[in-house]
Coordinates of C-alpha atoms in Angstrom, one line a residue:
M1 CA -5.4 -21.1 -14.8
N2 CA -8.0 -19.0 -13.0
N3 CA -6.1 -16.9 -10.5
V4 CA -8.3 -15.9 -7.5
V5 CA -7.1 -13.5 -4.9
I6 CA -9.0 -13.5 -1.6
I7 CA -8.2 -10.5 0.8
T8 CA -9.3 -10.7 4.4
N9 CA -8.3 -9.3 7.7
L10 CA -6.5 -12.1 9.9
P11 CA -6.1 -15.8 9.7
S12 CA -8.8 -17.1 11.8
P13 CA -8.9 -21.0 12.1
Y14 CA -12.3 -21.3 10.6
R15 CA -11.2 -19.3 7.5
V16 CA -7.9 -20.9 7.2
D17 CA -9.7 -24.3 7.0
Y18 CA -12.1 -22.9 4.5
F19 CA -9.3 -21.6 2.3
S20 CA -7.4 -24.8 2.6
Y21 CA -10.5 -26.7 1.5
L22 CA -11.0 -24.4 -1.5
K23 CA -7.4 -24.9 -2.5
S24 CA -7.7 -28.8 -2.2
M25 CA -11.0 -29.1 -3.8
Y26 CA -10.9 -26.6 -6.8
S27 CA -7.6 -27.3 -8.4
Q28 CA -8.8 -25.5 -11.6
F29 CA -8.2 -22.3 -9.5
C30 CA -5.1 -20.9 -8.2
F31 CA -6.3 -19.3 -4.7
K32 CA -3.8 -16.6 -3.2
I33 CA -4.9 -15.4 0.1
I34 CA -3.9 -12.0 1.4
Y35 CA -4.1 -11.0 4.9
Y36 CA -3.7 -7.4 6.0
C37 CA -2.9 -8.1 9.7
K38 CA -1.5 -10.9 11.7
G39 CA -3.8 -10.5 14.6
V40 CA -5.6 -8.2 17.1
D41 CA -5.6 -8.2 20.9
N42 CA -8.9 -9.8 21.5
R43 CA -8.6 -12.5 18.6
E44 CA -5.4 -14.3 19.5
W45 CA -6.1 -17.7 17.8
K46 CA -3.8 -20.6 17.2
V47 CA -3.6 -21.2 13.5
D48 CA -1.6 -24.1 11.7
K49 CA 1.5 -22.1 10.3
E50 CA 1.8 -24.8 7.6
A51 CA -1.7 -24.1 6.2
V52 CA -0.8 -20.4 5.8
K53 CA 2.8 -20.5 4.7
E54 CA 2.1 -19.7 1.0
D55 CA -0.3 -16.9 1.9
V56 CA 0.7 -13.2 1.8
F57 CA 0.8 -11.0 5.1
L58 CA 0.7 -7.4 4.1
E59 CA 2.5 -4.8 6.4
S60 CA 0.2 -2.6 8.2
F61 CA -0.1 -0.2 11.1
K62 CA -3.0 -0.3 13.4
I63 CA -5.3 2.5 14.7
K64 CA -7.1 1.8 17.9
L65 CA -10.5 3.6 18.5
K66 CA -11.8 2.9 22.0
G67 CA -15.5 3.0 22.1
R68 CA -17.8 2.9 25.1
Y69 CA -18.3 -0.7 24.9
D70 CA -15.7 -2.0 22.5
T71 CA -12.4 -1.2 20.9
R72 CA -12.3 -0.9 17.0
H73 CA -9.1 -1.7 14.9
I74 CA -8.6 0.1 11.7
F75 CA -5.6 -1.4 9.7
I76 CA -3.9 0.8 7.1
S77 CA -1.9 -1.8 4.9
T78 CA 1.1 -1.2 2.5
G79 CA 2.0 -3.2 -0.3
L80 CA -1.4 -4.4 -1.7
I81 CA -0.9 -2.8 -5.0
R82 CA 2.5 -4.4 -5.4
E83 CA 1.0 -7.8 -4.6
L84 CA -1.8 -7.6 -6.9
E85 CA 0.5 -6.4 -9.8
C86 CA 2.6 -9.4 -9.0
L87 CA -0.3 -12.1 -8.7
Q88 CA -2.2 -10.7 -11.8
P89 CA -5.5 -12.1 -10.4
D90 CA -8.5 -12.8 -12.8
V91 CA -10.8 -12.0 -9.9
V92 CA -10.5 -10.4 -6.5
I93 CA -12.7 -11.2 -3.6
A94 CA -12.3 -8.9 -0.6
M95 CA -13.9 -9.1 2.8
E96 CA -15.9 -6.0 4.2
Y97 CA -15.5 -2.4 3.5
N98 CA -12.2 -1.3 5.0
P99 CA -9.2 0.8 3.6
T100 CA -7.6 -2.4 2.2
A101 CA -10.8 -3.5 0.6
L102 CA -11.4 0.1 -1.0
K103 CA -7.7 0.0 -2.5
A104 CA -8.3 -3.4 -3.9
C105 CA -11.7 -2.1 -5.4
K106 CA -10.2 0.8 -7.0
W107 CA -7.3 -1.3 -8.4
C108 CA -9.9 -3.8 -9.9
K109 CA -11.8 -0.9 -11.5
K110 CA -8.6 0.6 -13.0
K111 CA -7.4 -2.7 -14.4
K112 CA -10.9 -4.0 -15.3
V113 CA -10.5 -7.2 -12.9
P114 CA -13.7 -8.5 -11.6
Y115 CA -14.2 -7.6 -7.9
I116 CA -16.6 -9.5 -5.4
S117 CA -17.6 -8.1 -2.2
W118 CA -17.8 -10.6 0.8
T119 CA -19.2 -9.5 4.2
D120 CA -20.2 -10.8 7.6
G121 CA -21.7 -7.5 8.6
T122 CA -25.5 -6.9 9.2
L123 CA -27.5 -3.8 9.5
L124 CA -27.5 -4.5 13.2
T125 CA -23.7 -4.8 13.4
E126 CA -23.3 -1.6 11.3
K127 CA -26.0 0.5 12.9
N128 CA -23.3 2.9 14.2
I129 CA -21.4 3.5 11.0
N130 CA -20.7 7.1 10.0
H131 CA -21.4 8.8 6.6
L132 CA -17.9 8.0 5.2
Q133 CA -18.2 4.3 6.1
L134 CA -21.6 4.3 4.4
L135 CA -20.2 5.9 1.3
S136 CA -17.3 3.4 1.1
R137 CA -20.0 0.5 1.4
K138 CA -22.0 1.9 -1.5
Y139 CA -18.9 2.4 -3.4
I140 CA -17.7 -1.2 -3.2
I141 CA -21.2 -2.5 -3.8
K142 CA -21.5 -0.4 -6.9
I143 CA -18.1 -1.7 -8.3
S144 CA -18.8 -5.4 -7.4
I145 CA -19.8 -7.9 -10.1
A146 CA -21.1 -10.3 -7.4
Y147 CA -21.6 -10.5 -3.7
I148 CA -20.9 -13.2 -0.9
A149 CA -23.0 -12.9 2.3
S150 CA -22.1 -15.0 5.3
S151 CA -25.8 -15.0 6.2
T152 CA -29.3 -13.9 5.1
K153 CA -28.9 -10.7 7.4
S154 CA -25.5 -10.0 5.7
R155 CA -27.4 -10.2 2.4
E156 CA -30.0 -7.8 3.6
A157 CA -27.2 -5.3 4.3
Q158 CA -25.7 -5.7 0.9
I159 CA -29.0 -5.0 -0.6
H160 CA -29.5 -2.1 1.7
Y161 CA -26.1 -0.6 0.2
G162 CA -27.2 -1.2 -3.3
A163 CA -26.6 -4.8 -4.2
E164 CA -29.2 -6.3 -6.6
G165 CA -31.4 -8.8 -4.9
D166 CA -33.1 -11.9 -6.5

């Protein structure tokens, strides 16, 4: 069986439905979803609890950074390495470039497990990132064996950070 771990931030209805679809349509794969937070103040969605009952929710603490126009939430999760060791994935797909994705990426590199980077971000949505955030994106892109972009603009951002384009 091909064990696929997908790491993402929180159970949004559209992603929960998508993950349920993957699990039902691709039975040759064992998909395990890891969330590194349960929710944030500005995203309180109703999610079918039955659809996420087999998923993993990591413990995490939240850092709120209030900006001029928006509040950013940074989550520092615990237990990711223990979960990856337990699940023994054949491939890891992680969303974005946050501390949890960095941990997963480093674990994959150490264990020689293929890592796939998935983003919704665009150069416009990421125009205000700092130098450290830029370095994390470049590092994750460099380690990744493949890339999933949610749009053509997300693909442009991945190429900008070092992904190979067609």
